């Protein structure tokens, strides 16, 4: 909203300084600052309200050190994160941008699913919360919205190089980054995405079924939809599982968000996209503004969520964070980098799957269940080994930073 106000003042009254709102970098910085203010200043007030309403976490007895001190800690703190994301975005982003609209929908959608889950746990006194099948319905629903919009919306296109002059709309001539060769660009609807460590750096969903003799492009939407639903479900569940000790999911998500901001900036800038030889996605640079709000919200929430936590994000926050990260990566066509970038979420999720599967297998074969880890998810395994929460969180953050650097490096390493 402020973007439109200052754009109007700049265009009609030539207000000094109003033109800075045209720069994504300025609006990125402003969303980070405002998001930090919202989460740190007003977050404390929300925590006080949650305490007053007795919205406390019921901690299961897992035999972990310090778990009794967490009993009654306010939960549903994800509302702070959601407010820190949405308000700066509404103020500084271009609200007609289809990517921004989708990110707002993803935040509210998954935040609502998580809120319902927390509400059932806290106010209905049901420890199980929202049934798993309803969570999956929510995740699938968001996946359908994103996949359908990306497939059919006319503003969601990619720019591809073509040989020789051709006639049509949205065509421009451009030189290579080094100025050695000219070529033509055309904006087209595409089922392609970026793939790491591969020379041509592109993967086409429309060709996945060609190995079964299906013509290229046929059923491409359904293949893309399956990928989108799987990614959203996996990442949101991974974030949910990672949110097990103070500050782990929040700090990890801030690192991921900062990396996604860099990826969105280079993907939405034709010069950098050409230099890095990656897919240029018109209008996607606006997502950098949203990423600023996301990073600011996560870092600001850490003010209260770091050890010892004064508030837990609950499923309201963890499912929203996971949904946002997945949707963001899909929109900038970097979803195949998620196993690297979101490696912490992945290993946490896989540790649970391995533990449960191995326990069931050994119980069926030997009559008693056996375990791979002392406890899953993986962070609880290290707690059982005697590591303090703060040390575990710090080391996981370091791993997350390493994975973020590797993700960025993949833009050039093929």
PDB file of N, CA and C in Angstrom, residues 46-56 122-123 125:
ATOM      1  N   UNK A  46       1.581 -10.041  22.389  1.00  0.00           N
ATOM      2  CA  UNK A  46       0.802 -11.226  22.038  1.00  0.00           C
ATOM      3  C   UNK A  46       1.111 -12.372  22.994  1.00  0.00           C
ATOM      4  N   UNK A  47       2.374 -12.506  23.387  1.00  0.00           N
ATOM      5  CA  UNK A  47       2.746 -13.553  24.346  1.00  0.00           C
ATOM      6  C   UNK A  47       2.005 -13.328  25.663  1.00  0.00           C
ATOM      7  N   UNK A  48       1.924 -12.054  26.099  1.00  0.00           N
ATOM      8  CA  UNK A  48       1.179 -11.745  27.319  1.00  0.00           C
ATOM      9  C   UNK A  48      -0.287 -12.113  27.196  1.00  0.00           C
ATOM     10  N   UNK A  49      -0.866 -11.878  26.009  1.00  0.00           N
ATOM     11  CA  UNK A  49      -2.264 -12.239  25.773  1.00  0.00           C
ATOM     12  C   UNK A  49      -2.445 -13.751  25.793  1.00  0.00           C
ATOM     13  N   UNK A  50      -1.502 -14.477  25.188  1.00  0.00           N
ATOM     14  CA  UNK A  50      -1.583 -15.942  25.187  1.00  0.00           C
ATOM     15  C   UNK A  50      -1.497 -16.503  26.600  1.00  0.00           C
ATOM     16  N   UNK A  51      -0.636 -15.900  27.437  1.00  0.00           N
ATOM     17  CA  UNK A  51      -0.535 -16.328  28.832  1.00  0.00           C
ATOM     18  C   UNK A  51      -1.853 -16.064  29.564  1.00  0.00           C
ATOM     19  N   UNK A  52      -2.434 -14.899  29.303  1.00  0.00           N
ATOM     20  CA  UNK A  52      -3.685 -14.531  29.958  1.00  0.00           C
ATOM     21  C   UNK A  52      -4.803 -15.495  29.593  1.00  0.00           C
ATOM     22  N   UNK A  53      -4.810 -15.918  28.324  1.00  0.00           N
ATOM     23  CA  UNK A  53      -5.825 -16.865  27.850  1.00  0.00           C
ATOM     24  C   UNK A  53      -5.458 -18.315  28.167  1.00  0.00           C
ATOM     25  N   UNK A  54      -4.305 -18.486  28.831  1.00  0.00           N
ATOM     26  CA  UNK A  54      -3.807 -19.819  29.209  1.00  0.00           C
ATOM     27  C   UNK A  54      -3.639 -20.731  27.997  1.00  0.00           C
ATOM     28  N   UNK A  55      -3.080 -20.144  26.946  1.00  0.00           N
ATOM     29  CA  UNK A  55      -2.792 -20.919  25.739  1.00  0.00           C
ATOM     30  C   UNK A  55      -1.405 -21.527  25.909  1.00  0.00           C
ATOM     31  N   UNK A  56      -1.305 -22.560  26.732  1.00  0.00           N
ATOM     32  CA  UNK A  56      -0.017 -23.156  27.061  1.00  0.00           C
ATOM     33  C   UNK A  56       0.194 -24.497  26.393  1.00  0.00           C
ATOM     34  N   UNK A 122      -5.193 -27.086  22.285  1.00  0.00           N
ATOM     35  CA  UNK A 122      -5.196 -26.213  23.465  1.00  0.00           C
ATOM     36  C   UNK A 122      -6.579 -26.076  24.081  1.00  0.00           C
ATOM     37  N   UNK A 123      -7.574 -25.758  23.256  1.00  0.00           N
ATOM     38  CA  UNK A 123      -8.890 -25.438  23.798  1.00  0.00           C
ATOM     39  C   UNK A 123      -9.822 -26.648  23.874  1.00  0.00           C
ATOM     40  N   UNK A 125      -8.498 -29.618  24.349  1.00  0.00           N
ATOM     41  CA  UNK A 125      -7.730 -30.543  25.189  1.00  0.00           C
ATOM     42  C   UNK A 125      -7.519 -31.901  24.522  1.00  0.00           C
TER      43      UNK A 125
END
